Structure formats: C-alpha cells, structure tokens
Short mmCIF file of C-alpha atoms and ligand atoms in Angstrom, two decimals:
data_model
loop_
_atom_site.label_atom_id
_atom_site.label_comp_id
_atom_site.label_asym_id
_atom_site.label_seq_id
_atom_site.Cartn_x
_atom_site.Cartn_y
_atom_site.Cartn_z
CA MET A 1 38.29 98.84 51.33
CA SER A 2 38.20 101.62 48.76
CA ASP A 3 41.95 101.73 48.07
CA CYS A 4 42.42 97.95 47.72
CA ILE A 5 42.97 96.82 44.12
CA PHE A 6 41.52 93.37 44.72
CA CYS A 7 38.38 94.90 46.27
CA MET A 8 38.17 97.06 43.14
CA ILE A 9 38.47 93.94 40.97
CA LYS A 10 35.76 92.28 43.09
CA GLU A 11 33.51 95.29 42.52
CA GLY A 12 34.21 95.35 38.77
CA LYS A 13 35.97 98.72 38.98
CA ILE A 14 39.19 97.23 37.59
CA PRO A 15 38.78 94.71 34.76
CA SER A 16 40.03 91.16 35.23
CA SER A 17 39.50 87.83 33.60
CA THR A 18 37.24 85.84 35.90
CA VAL A 19 37.77 82.10 36.14
CA TYR A 20 35.25 81.36 38.89
CA GLU A 21 32.94 83.33 41.15
CA ASP A 22 30.42 82.57 43.85
CA ASP A 23 29.01 84.41 46.85
CA LYS A 24 32.18 83.93 48.92
CA ILE A 25 35.15 84.01 46.53
CA LEU A 26 36.42 85.28 43.20
CA VAL A 27 39.11 83.63 41.06
CA PHE A 28 40.77 85.57 38.25
CA ASN A 29 43.91 85.34 36.14
CA ASP A 30 47.06 87.06 37.39
CA VAL A 31 48.00 90.08 35.26
CA ASP A 32 51.68 89.02 35.35
CA PRO A 33 51.55 85.22 35.10
CA GLN A 34 54.50 83.22 36.44
CA ALA A 35 53.33 80.00 34.79
CA PRO A 36 51.13 79.16 31.79
CA VAL A 37 48.22 79.06 34.24
CA HIS A 38 48.41 81.54 37.14
CA MET A 39 45.17 82.31 38.95
CA LEU A 40 44.45 84.28 42.11
CA MET A 41 41.68 83.24 44.50
CA ILE A 42 40.41 85.97 46.83
CA PRO A 43 37.69 86.01 49.45
CA LYS A 44 35.06 88.67 48.78
CA LYS A 45 35.55 89.74 52.38
CA HIS A 46 38.56 92.05 52.69
CA ILE A 47 41.18 90.35 54.88
CA SER A 48 44.59 91.92 54.42
CA SER A 49 46.85 88.91 55.01
CA LEU A 50 47.33 85.60 56.80
CA ASN A 51 48.47 87.74 59.73
CA GLU A 52 45.04 89.33 59.96
CA THR A 53 42.70 86.34 59.98
CA SER A 54 40.49 85.61 62.96
CA GLU A 55 38.50 82.70 64.32
CA GLU A 56 35.43 83.96 62.49
CA ASP A 57 37.31 83.48 59.18
CA GLU A 58 37.99 79.77 59.75
CA ALA A 59 35.03 78.54 57.70
CA LEU A 60 35.82 80.93 54.84
CA LEU A 61 39.51 79.93 54.76
CA GLY A 62 38.53 76.26 54.80
CA TYR A 63 36.02 76.92 52.02
CA MET A 64 38.78 78.47 49.92
CA MET A 65 41.16 75.55 50.42
CA ASN A 66 38.43 73.09 49.55
CA LYS A 67 37.64 75.04 46.34
CA VAL A 68 41.22 74.97 45.03
CA ARG A 69 40.75 71.48 43.64
CA ASP A 70 37.62 72.47 41.71
CA VAL A 71 39.25 75.59 40.26
CA ALA A 72 42.37 73.61 39.31
CA LYS A 73 40.14 71.10 37.53
CA LEU A 74 38.30 73.92 35.71
CA ALA A 75 41.68 75.18 34.47
CA GLY A 76 42.76 71.71 33.34
CA LEU A 77 45.56 71.31 35.88
CA ASP A 78 45.26 67.54 35.81
CA ASN A 79 48.98 66.96 36.32
CA GLY A 80 49.26 68.94 39.56
CA TYR A 81 49.81 72.54 40.54
CA ARG A 82 51.41 74.86 43.08
CA VAL A 83 49.41 76.76 45.73
CA VAL A 84 51.08 79.80 47.33
CA ILE A 85 50.04 82.39 49.89
CA ASN A 86 52.63 85.13 50.35
CA CYS A 87 52.53 86.91 53.70
CA GLY A 88 54.19 90.16 54.68
CA GLU A 89 57.39 91.79 53.54
CA ASP A 90 59.71 88.77 53.63
CA GLY A 91 56.98 86.65 52.07
CA MET A 92 56.98 89.13 49.15
CA GLN A 93 53.31 90.00 49.57
CA THR A 94 52.55 93.03 47.40
CA VAL A 95 48.75 93.20 47.48
CA PHE A 96 47.27 93.34 50.97
CA HIS A 97 44.01 91.51 50.31
CA ILE A 98 44.64 87.86 51.10
CA HIS A 99 44.93 85.73 47.95
CA VAL A 100 45.86 82.22 46.97
CA HIS A 101 48.10 81.84 43.94
CA ILE A 102 47.29 78.71 41.90
CA LEU A 103 49.97 77.98 39.32
CA GLY A 104 50.23 75.18 36.82
CA LYS A 105 50.93 73.78 33.36
CA ARG A 106 54.65 73.73 34.02
CA LYS A 107 56.93 71.77 36.34
CA MET A 108 57.54 73.84 39.49
CA LEU A 109 60.89 74.23 41.22
CA TRP A 110 61.65 73.33 44.83
CA PRO A 111 62.76 74.97 47.05
CA PRO A 112 60.97 78.13 45.90
CA GLY A 113 63.12 81.25 45.55
P1 5GP B 201 51.55 88.89 46.01
O1 5GP B 201 52.93 89.35 45.58
O2 5GP B 201 50.88 89.95 46.86
O3 5GP B 201 51.51 87.54 46.60
O4 5GP B 201 50.73 88.76 44.66
C1 5GP B 201 50.04 89.80 44.06
C2 5GP B 201 49.72 89.34 42.66
O5 5GP B 201 48.73 90.19 42.13
C3 5GP B 201 50.93 89.41 41.70
O6 5GP B 201 51.16 88.14 41.16
C4 5GP B 201 50.49 90.43 40.66
O7 5GP B 201 50.91 90.10 39.36
C5 5GP B 201 48.97 90.39 40.78
N1 5GP B 201 48.31 91.63 40.45
C6 5GP B 201 48.63 92.87 40.90
N2 5GP B 201 47.79 93.79 40.40
C7 5GP B 201 46.90 93.12 39.63
C8 5GP B 201 45.77 93.53 38.85
O8 5GP B 201 45.42 94.70 38.77
N3 5GP B 201 45.10 92.55 38.19
C9 5GP B 201 45.46 91.23 38.27
N4 5GP B 201 44.73 90.36 37.57
N5 5GP B 201 46.51 90.81 39.00
C10 5GP B 201 47.22 91.75 39.66
ZN1 ZN B 202 40.47 94.24 49.54
#
C-alpha cells in the first residue's frame, strides 16, 4: 500500500526506531509515546484493521500475539504491560495498517478512556 505510513516505515521510506524485526513482523517505537515504553507491532503484510482480517491471517495474528511476550521482555517490561488494538472510528484507530500497541513502565489505568 503506497499511501500507508506503516508500509512506508516497513519499507524504510519513513525513519523509525526499530525494536524487533523478522520476516513476518516489525516492532518500532511510537512517535508519540503514551507511556515510558510505547511500541507498535505491525505485520509486514498490509491488513487495514481487525475488521479486515481473514481466515488466511489466523496464523500471522497468532504469531503476533505469541511474540508480544518476547518483545516485552526485550524492552524490560518485567512488571507487566498493556496490549491494545484500536479498531475503527469509535476505537480511535488513526492508522489503517493493523498494529498492536505495547505500553509499559508505568501503572496503567482501568477502565481505559
Ligand atoms: P492508532 O490510533 O491507529 O491505534 O495508533 C496509531 C499510532 O501510530 C499512534 O500512537 C501514533 O502516535 C503512531 N504513529 C503515527 N504516525 C507515526 C509515525 O510516522 N511513526 C511512528 N513511529 N509512529 C507513528
Ligand atoms: Zn500498510
């Protein structure tokens, strides 16, 4: 997707600070962090949102969830963390390339705003 900022980050066309990368996913720091640690995990495949996943994405989505722990450990989030996927307008999604927010190093609030 040529007009997708996260695809551009994936392709190195927009700079970002990479935390982790492999053949399936990229993890980088959020440009506007909402916690001392705020990372975004994206699949390299462009999927616009949780509303646009298909059966063929099940393994990839499972792979991402199973990688969260490893990325959290890399970032030193030994005391826990918050994982968020915003979806659609009411979910306050602003970038339409599916991404997992991983936030930590502060006590989170519940319920979220
Ligand atoms: P959403 O609101 O869609 O769930 O989250 C989008 C996130 O992407 C926001 O937290 C925002 O700060 C982050 N973001 C938007 N543009 C960029 C960018 O160019 N670089 C990085 N690193 N993060 C971005
Ligand atoms: Zn994209």
